[in-house]
CSV table of C-alpha atoms and ligand atoms in Angstrom, one decimal:
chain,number,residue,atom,x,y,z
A,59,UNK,CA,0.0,0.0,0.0
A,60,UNK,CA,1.9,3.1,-1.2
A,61,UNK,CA,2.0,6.3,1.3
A,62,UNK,CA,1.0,8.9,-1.6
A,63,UNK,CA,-0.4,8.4,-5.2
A,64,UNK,CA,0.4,11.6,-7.4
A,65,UNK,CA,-2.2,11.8,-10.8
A,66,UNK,CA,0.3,12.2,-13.5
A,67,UNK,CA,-1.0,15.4,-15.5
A,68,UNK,CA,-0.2,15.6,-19.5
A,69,UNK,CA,-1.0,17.6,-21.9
A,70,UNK,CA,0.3,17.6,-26.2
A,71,UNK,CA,3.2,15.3,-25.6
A,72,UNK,CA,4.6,16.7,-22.5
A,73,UNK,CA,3.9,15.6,-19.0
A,74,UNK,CA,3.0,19.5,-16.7
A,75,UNK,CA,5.4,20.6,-14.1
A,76,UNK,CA,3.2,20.3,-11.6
A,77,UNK,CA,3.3,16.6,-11.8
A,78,UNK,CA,7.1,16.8,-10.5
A,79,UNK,CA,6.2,19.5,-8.1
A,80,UNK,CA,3.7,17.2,-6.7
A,81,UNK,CA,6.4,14.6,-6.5
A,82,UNK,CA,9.2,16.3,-4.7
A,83,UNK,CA,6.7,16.9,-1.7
A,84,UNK,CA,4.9,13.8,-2.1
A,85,UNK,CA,7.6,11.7,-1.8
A,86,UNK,CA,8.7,13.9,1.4
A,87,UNK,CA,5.6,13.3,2.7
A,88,UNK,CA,5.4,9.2,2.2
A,89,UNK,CA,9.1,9.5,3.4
A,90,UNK,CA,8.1,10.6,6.7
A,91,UNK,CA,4.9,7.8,6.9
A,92,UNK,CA,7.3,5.4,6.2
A,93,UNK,CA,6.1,4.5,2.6
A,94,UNK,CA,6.3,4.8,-1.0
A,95,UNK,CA,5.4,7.6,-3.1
A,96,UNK,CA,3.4,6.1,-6.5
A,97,UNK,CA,2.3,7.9,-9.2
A,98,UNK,CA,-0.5,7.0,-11.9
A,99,UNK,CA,-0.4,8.1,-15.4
A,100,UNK,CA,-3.7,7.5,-18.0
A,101,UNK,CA,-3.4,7.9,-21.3
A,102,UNK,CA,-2.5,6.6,-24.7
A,103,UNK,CA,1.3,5.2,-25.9
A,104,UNK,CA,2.8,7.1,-23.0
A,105,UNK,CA,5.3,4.3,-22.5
A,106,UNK,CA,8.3,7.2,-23.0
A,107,UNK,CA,6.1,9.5,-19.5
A,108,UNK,CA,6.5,6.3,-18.1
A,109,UNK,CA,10.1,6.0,-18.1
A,110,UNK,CA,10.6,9.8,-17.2
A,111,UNK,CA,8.2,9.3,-14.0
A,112,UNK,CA,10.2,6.2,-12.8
A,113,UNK,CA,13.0,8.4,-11.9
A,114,UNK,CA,11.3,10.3,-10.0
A,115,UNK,CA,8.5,7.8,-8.0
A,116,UNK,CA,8.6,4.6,-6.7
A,117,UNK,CA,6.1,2.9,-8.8
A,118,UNK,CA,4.6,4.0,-11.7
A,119,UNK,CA,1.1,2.5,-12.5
A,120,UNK,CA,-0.2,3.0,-16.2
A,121,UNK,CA,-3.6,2.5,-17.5
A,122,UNK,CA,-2.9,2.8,-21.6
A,123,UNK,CA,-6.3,3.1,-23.4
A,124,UNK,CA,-7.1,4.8,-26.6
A,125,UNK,CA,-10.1,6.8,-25.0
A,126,UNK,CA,-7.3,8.6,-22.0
A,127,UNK,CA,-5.8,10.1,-24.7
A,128,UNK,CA,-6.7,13.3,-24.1
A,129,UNK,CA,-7.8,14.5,-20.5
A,130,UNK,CA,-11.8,13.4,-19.9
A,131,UNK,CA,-12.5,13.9,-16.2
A,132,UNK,CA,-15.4,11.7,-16.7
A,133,UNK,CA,-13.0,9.0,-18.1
A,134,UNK,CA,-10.7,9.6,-15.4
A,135,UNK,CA,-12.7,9.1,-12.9
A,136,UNK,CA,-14.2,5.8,-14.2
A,137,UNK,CA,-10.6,4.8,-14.7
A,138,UNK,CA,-9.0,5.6,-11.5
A,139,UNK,CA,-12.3,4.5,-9.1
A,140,UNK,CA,-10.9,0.8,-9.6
A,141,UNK,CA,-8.0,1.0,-9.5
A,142,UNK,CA,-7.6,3.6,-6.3
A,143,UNK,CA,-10.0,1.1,-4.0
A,144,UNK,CA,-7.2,-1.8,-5.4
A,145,UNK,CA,-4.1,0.4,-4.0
A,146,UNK,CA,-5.4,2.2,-1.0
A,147,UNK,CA,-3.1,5.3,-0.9
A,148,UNK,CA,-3.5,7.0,2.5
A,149,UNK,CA,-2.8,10.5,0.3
A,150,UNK,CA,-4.2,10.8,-3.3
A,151,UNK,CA,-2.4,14.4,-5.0
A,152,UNK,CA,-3.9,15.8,-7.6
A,153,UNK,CA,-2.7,19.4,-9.8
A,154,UNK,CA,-5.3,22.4,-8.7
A,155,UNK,CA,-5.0,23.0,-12.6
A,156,UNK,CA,-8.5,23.3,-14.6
A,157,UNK,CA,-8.0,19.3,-15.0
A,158,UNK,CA,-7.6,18.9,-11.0
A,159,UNK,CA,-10.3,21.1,-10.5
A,160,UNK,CA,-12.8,18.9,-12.8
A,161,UNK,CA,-11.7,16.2,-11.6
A,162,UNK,CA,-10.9,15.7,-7.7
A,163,UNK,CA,-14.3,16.9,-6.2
A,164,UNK,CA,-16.4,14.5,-8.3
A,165,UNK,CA,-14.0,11.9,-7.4
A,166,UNK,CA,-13.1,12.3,-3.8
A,167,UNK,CA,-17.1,11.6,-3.4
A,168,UNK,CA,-17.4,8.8,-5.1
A,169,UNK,CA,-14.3,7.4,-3.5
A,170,UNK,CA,-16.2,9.0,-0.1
A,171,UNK,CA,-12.7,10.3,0.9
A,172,UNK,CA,-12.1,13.7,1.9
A,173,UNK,CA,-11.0,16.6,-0.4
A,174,UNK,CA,-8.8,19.3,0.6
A,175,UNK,CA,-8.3,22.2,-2.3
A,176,UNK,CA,-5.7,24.7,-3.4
A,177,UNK,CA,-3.3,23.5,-0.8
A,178,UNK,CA,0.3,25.0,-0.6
A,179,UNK,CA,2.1,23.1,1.9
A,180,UNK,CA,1.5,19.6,3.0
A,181,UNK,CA,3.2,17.8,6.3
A,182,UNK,CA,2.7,15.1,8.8
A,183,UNK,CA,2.1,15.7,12.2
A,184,UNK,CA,1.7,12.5,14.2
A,185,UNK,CA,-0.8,10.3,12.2
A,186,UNK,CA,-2.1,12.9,10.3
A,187,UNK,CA,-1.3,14.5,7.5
A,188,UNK,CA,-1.8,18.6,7.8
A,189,UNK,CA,-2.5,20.2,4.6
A,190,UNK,CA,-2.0,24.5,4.2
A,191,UNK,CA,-4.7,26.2,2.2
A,192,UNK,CA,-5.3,30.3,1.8
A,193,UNK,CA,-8.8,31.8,2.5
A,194,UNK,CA,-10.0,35.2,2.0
A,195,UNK,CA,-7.9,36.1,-1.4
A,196,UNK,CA,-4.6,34.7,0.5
A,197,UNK,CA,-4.8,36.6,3.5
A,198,UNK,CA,-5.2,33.8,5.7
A,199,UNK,CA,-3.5,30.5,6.0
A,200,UNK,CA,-5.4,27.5,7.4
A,201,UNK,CA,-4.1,23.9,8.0
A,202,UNK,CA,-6.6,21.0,7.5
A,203,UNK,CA,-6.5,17.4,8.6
A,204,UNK,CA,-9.3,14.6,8.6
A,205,UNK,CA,-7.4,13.1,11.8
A,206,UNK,CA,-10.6,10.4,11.5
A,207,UNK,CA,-10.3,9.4,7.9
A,208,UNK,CA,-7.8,6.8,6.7
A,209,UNK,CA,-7.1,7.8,2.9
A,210,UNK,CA,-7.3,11.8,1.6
A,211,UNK,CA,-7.0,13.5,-1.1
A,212,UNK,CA,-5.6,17.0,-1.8
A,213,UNK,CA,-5.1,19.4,-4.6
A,214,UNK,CA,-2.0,21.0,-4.9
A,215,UNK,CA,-1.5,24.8,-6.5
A,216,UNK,CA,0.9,25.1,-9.2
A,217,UNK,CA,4.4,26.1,-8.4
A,218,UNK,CA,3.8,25.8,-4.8
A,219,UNK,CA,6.4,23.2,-4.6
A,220,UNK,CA,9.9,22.7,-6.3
A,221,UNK,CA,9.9,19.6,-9.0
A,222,UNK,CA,11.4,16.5,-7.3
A,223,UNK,CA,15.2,15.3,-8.1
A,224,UNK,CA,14.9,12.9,-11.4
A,225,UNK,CA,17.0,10.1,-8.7
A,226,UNK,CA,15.0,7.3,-8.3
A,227,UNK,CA,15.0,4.0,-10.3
A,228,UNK,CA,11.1,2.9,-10.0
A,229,UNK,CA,9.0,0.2,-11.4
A,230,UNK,CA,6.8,0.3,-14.1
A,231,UNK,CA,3.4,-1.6,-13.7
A,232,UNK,CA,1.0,-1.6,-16.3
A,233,UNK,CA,-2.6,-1.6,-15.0
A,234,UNK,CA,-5.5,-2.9,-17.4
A,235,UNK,CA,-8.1,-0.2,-18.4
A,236,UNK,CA,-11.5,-0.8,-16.6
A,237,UNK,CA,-13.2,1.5,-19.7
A,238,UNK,CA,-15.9,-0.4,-21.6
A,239,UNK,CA,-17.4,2.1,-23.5
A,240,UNK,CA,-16.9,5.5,-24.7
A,241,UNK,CA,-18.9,8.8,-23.5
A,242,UNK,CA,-20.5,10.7,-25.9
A,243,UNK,CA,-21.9,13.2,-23.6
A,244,UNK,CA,-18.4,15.3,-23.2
A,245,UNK,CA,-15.9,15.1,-25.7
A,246,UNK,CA,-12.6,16.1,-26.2
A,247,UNK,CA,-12.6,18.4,-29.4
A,248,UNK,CA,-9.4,20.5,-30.0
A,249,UNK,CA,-6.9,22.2,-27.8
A,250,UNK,CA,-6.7,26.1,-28.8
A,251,UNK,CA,-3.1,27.5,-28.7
A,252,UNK,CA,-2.7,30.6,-26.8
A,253,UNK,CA,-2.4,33.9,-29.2
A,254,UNK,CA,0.9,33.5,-30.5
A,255,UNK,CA,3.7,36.2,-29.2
A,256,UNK,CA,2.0,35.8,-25.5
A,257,UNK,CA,4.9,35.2,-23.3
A,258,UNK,CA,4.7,32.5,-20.4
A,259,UNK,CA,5.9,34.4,-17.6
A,260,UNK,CA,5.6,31.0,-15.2
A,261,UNK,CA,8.3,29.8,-18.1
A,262,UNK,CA,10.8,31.7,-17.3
A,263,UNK,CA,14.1,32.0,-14.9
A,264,UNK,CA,14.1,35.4,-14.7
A,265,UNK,CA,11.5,38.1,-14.2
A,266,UNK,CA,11.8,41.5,-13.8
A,267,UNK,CA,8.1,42.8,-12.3
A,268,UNK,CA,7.0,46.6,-12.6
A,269,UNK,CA,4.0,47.8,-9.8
A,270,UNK,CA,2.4,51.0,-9.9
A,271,UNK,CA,5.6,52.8,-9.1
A,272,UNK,CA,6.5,52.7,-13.0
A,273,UNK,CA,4.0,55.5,-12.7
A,274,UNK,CA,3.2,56.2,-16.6
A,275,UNK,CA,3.4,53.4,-20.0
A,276,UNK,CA,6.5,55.5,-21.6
A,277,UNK,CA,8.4,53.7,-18.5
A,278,UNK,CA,7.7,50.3,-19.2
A,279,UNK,CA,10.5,50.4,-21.8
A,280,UNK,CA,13.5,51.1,-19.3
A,281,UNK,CA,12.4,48.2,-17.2
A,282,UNK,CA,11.6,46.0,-20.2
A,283,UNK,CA,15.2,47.1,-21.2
A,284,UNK,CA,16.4,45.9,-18.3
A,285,UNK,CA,14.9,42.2,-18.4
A,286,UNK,CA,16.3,41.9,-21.6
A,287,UNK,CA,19.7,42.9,-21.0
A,288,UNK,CA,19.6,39.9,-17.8
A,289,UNK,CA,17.4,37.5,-20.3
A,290,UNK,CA,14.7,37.4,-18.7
A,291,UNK,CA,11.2,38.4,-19.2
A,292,UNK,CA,8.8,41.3,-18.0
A,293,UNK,CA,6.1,40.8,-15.8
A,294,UNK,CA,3.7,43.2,-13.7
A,295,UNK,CA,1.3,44.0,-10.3
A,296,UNK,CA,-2.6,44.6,-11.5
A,297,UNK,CA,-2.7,48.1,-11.4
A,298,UNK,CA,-0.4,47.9,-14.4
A,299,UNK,CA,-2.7,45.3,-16.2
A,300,UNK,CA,-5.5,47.5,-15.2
A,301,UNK,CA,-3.9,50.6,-16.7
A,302,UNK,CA,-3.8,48.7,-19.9
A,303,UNK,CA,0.3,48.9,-20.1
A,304,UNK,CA,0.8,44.9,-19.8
A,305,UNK,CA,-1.8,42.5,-21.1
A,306,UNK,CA,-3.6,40.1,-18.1
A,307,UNK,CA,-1.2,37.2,-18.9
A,308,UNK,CA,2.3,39.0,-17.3
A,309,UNK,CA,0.2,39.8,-14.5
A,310,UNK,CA,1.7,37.9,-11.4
A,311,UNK,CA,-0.4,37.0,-8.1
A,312,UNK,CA,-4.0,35.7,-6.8
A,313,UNK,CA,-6.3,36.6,-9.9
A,314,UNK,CA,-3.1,36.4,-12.2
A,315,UNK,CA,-0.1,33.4,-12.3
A,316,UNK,CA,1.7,31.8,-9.9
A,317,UNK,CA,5.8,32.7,-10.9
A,318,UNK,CA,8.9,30.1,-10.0
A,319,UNK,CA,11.7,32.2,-11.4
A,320,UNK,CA,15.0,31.8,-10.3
A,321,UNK,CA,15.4,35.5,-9.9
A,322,UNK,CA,12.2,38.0,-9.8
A,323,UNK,CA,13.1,41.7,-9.7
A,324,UNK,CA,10.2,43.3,-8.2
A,325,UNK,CA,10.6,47.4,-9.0
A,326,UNK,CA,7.9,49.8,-7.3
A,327,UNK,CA,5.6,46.9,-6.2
A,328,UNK,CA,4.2,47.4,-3.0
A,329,UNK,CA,3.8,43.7,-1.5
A,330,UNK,CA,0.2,43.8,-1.2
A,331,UNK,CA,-0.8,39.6,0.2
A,332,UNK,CA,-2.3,38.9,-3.4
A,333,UNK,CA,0.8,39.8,-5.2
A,334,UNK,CA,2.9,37.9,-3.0
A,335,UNK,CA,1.0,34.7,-2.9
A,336,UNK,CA,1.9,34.4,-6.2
A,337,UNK,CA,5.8,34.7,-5.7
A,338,UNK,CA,5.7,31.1,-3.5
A,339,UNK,CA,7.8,29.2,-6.0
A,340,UNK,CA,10.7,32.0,-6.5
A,341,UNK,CA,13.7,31.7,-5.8
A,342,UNK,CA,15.7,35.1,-5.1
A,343,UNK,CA,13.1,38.6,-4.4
A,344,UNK,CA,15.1,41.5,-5.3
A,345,UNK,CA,13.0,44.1,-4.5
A,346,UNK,CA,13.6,48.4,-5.4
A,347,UNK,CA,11.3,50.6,-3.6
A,348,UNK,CA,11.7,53.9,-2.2
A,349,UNK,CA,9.5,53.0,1.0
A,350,UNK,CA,11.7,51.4,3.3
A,351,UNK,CA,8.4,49.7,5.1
A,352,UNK,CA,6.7,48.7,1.7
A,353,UNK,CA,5.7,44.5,3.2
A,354,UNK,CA,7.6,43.3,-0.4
A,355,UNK,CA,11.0,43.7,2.0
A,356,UNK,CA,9.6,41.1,4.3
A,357,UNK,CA,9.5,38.7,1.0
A,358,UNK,CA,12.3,40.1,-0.1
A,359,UNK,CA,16.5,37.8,0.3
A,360,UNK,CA,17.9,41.6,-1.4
A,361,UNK,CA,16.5,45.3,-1.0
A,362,UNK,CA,17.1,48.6,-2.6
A,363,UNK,CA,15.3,51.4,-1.1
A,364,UNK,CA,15.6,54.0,-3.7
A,365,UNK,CA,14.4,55.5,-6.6
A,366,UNK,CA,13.5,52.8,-9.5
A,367,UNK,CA,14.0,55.5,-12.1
A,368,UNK,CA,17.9,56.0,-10.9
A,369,UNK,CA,18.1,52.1,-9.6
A,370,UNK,CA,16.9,50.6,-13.1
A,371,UNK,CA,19.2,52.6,-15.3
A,372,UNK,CA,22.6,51.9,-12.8
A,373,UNK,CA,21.5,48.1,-12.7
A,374,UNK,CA,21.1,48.2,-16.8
A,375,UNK,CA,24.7,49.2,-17.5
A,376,UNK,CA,26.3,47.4,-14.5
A,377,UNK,CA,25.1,44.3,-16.3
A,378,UNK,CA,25.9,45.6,-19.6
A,379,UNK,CA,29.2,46.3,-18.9
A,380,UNK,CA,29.8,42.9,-16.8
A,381,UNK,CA,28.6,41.1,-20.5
A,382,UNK,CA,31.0,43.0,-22.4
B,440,FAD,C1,-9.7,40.0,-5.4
B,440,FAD,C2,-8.3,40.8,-5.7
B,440,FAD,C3,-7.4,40.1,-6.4
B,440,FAD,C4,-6.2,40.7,-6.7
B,440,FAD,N1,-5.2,40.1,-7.4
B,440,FAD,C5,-4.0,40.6,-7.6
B,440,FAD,C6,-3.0,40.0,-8.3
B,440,FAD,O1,-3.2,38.8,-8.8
B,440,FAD,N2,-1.8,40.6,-8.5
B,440,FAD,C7,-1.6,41.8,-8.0
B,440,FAD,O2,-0.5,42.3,-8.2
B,440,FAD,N3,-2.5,42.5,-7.3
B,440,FAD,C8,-3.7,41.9,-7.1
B,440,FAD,N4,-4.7,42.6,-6.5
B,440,FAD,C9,-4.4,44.0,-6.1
B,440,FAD,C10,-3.6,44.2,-4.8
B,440,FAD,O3,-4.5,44.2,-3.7
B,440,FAD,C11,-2.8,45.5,-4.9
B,440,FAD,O4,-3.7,46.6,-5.0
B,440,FAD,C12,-1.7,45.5,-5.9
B,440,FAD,O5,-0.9,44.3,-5.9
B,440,FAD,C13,-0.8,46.7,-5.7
B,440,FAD,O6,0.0,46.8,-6.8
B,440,FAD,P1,1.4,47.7,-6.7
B,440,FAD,O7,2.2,47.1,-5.7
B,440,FAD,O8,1.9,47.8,-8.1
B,440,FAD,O9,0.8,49.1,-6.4
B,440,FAD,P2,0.9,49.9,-5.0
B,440,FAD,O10,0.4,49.1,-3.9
B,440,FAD,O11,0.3,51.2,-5.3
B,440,FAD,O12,2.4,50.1,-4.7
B,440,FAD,C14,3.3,50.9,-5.5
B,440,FAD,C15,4.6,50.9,-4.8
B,440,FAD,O13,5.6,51.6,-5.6
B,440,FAD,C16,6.4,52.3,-4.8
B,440,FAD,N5,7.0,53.4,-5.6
B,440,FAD,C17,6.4,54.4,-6.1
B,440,FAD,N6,7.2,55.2,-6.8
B,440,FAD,C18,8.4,54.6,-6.7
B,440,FAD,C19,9.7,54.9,-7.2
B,440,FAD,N7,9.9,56.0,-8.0
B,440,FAD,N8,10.7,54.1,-7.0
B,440,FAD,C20,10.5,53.0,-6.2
B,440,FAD,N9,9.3,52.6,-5.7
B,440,FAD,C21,8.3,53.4,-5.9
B,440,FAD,C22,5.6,52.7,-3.6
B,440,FAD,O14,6.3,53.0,-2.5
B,440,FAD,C23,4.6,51.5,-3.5
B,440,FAD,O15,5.1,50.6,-2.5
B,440,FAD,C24,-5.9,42.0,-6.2
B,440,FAD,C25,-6.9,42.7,-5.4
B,440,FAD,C26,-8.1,42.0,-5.2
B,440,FAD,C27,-9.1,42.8,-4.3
């Protein structure tokens, strides 16, 4: 009986970060109840996922059908029902992606085990297993256990975790597909790309973040200079998606994405709790501001108080001059 089960998410020939970031805390997790961290991938062919997720779990169970092709909640959840009351994981993890979402609720039910969402940090404490989750926007933190319940099952936010080390050498164990028929009632139809020259902000290593403090649009150039000249990517607060100066998908935080640079420069941003709760997964917070009490210090490993207008411009060349 494995400790923790991760659902392997896919998507167009590449399995999603999340699935690792799941992982690395999962296996943690079945580490410290003594047991094995498994993870179950559905789909079609996906012998070569397989291969990649055995370095990185214990076990890897795979239930090949044509019709898991493509992500089908409703197929899911017919596939996994079986094969979950078979395996008994004390811990089922699941991505809080739009997949996760569709999927976990409907069935944790069926399953009758209980469903903890959104969570951002998972540990054991004695028996139980503690999961973190924010309320009220992100303002709040509350830990969750079902201390009576023998098996759970959380969702997990993106980049809430780092992806686990590729140093395991698992097993591969292929499970037959319990699917019968086909659904006609909700089909997959196409995947639509995004608009092409969008940039994927939660891509990137390095991200250099303007707030408010940029103050008008003709100054969105000195910072996007200075992304480039680090090779990295710009990104924003709301109140500059709002102002229509960077489109909704740089927008970093609660109603935008959650980041996992290596390095995010954040220059005249505040530090207001729904910015910050999407800077979780970053590695390095430099932050510019020229109020010394501005709460993006307290997130902050590096501080300039100062003047972004004279910081940006000495920061540009410095590294300009270091490439040369
Ligand atoms: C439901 C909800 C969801 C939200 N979701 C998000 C979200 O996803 N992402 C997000 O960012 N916000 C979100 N917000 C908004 C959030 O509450 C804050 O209003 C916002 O993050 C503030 O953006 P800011 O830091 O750019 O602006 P401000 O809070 O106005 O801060 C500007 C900062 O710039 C500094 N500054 C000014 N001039 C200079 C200068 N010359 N040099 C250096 N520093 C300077 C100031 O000292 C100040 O700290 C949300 C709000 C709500 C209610």
């Amino acid at each position: 009986m494995p400790g923790v089960l991760v659902l392997a998410e896919h998507r167009r020939k590449a399995i999603q970060s999340i699935t690792f970031e799941m992982l690395s805390r999962g296996r943690e997790v079945a580490a410290q109840l003594k047991k094995e961290v498994s993870v179950v991938l559905l789909g079609h062919q996906v012998q070569a996922f397989a291969q990649e997720l055995a370095k990185v779990a214990h076990k890897v169970y795979v239930i090949d059908d044509k019709r898991l092709e493509n992500f089908n909640a409703e197929l899911y959840q017919k596939a996994l029902v079986p094969f979950m009351k078979d395996l008994k994981p004390t811990l089922t993890l699941i991505g809080h992606t739009s997949c996760g979402m569709d999927l976990a609720p409907a069935l944790a039910v069926e399953l009758g085990f209980p469903l903890v969402t959104d969570c951002i940090a998972l540990e054991r404490q004695g028996k139980k297993v503690v999961a973190t989750r924010q309320v009220y926007g992100g303002k709040i933190n509350v830990r969750v256990s079902a201390p009576s319940a023998q098996q759970g099952m959380a969702t997990i936010r993106q980049a809430a975790f780092p992806p686990a080390e590729p140093n395991l050498a698992g097993g591969i164990v292929s499970v037959p597909s319990p699917l019968t028929e086909d659904i006609d009632y909700k089909k997959f139809l196409e995947y639509v790309e995004v608009a092409a020259g969008d940039v994927d902000i939660t891509a990137s290593n390095v991200l250099v973040a303007i707030g408010r403090g940029i103050k008008e649009q003709k100054n969105v150039q000195m910072a996007q200079d200075l992304a480039a000249a680090l090779g990295g990517v710009l990104a924003c607060s709301r109140p500059v998606v709002d102002a229509g100066w960077l489109p909704h998908d740089r927008q970093v935080g609660s109603s935008g994405k959650n980041v996992k640079p290596k390095l995010y420069i954040a220059l005249g941003i505040s530090g207001a709790f729904q910015h910050v709760a999407g800077l979780r997964g970053v590695e390095t917070v430099i932050a510019v501001n020229k109020d010394a009490n501005a709460p993006i210090f307290s997130v902050a490993q590096y501080g300039i108080v100062g003047d972004l207008f004279k910081v940006i411009p000495v920061l540009k060349d410095k590294l300009l001059e270091m490439k040369k």
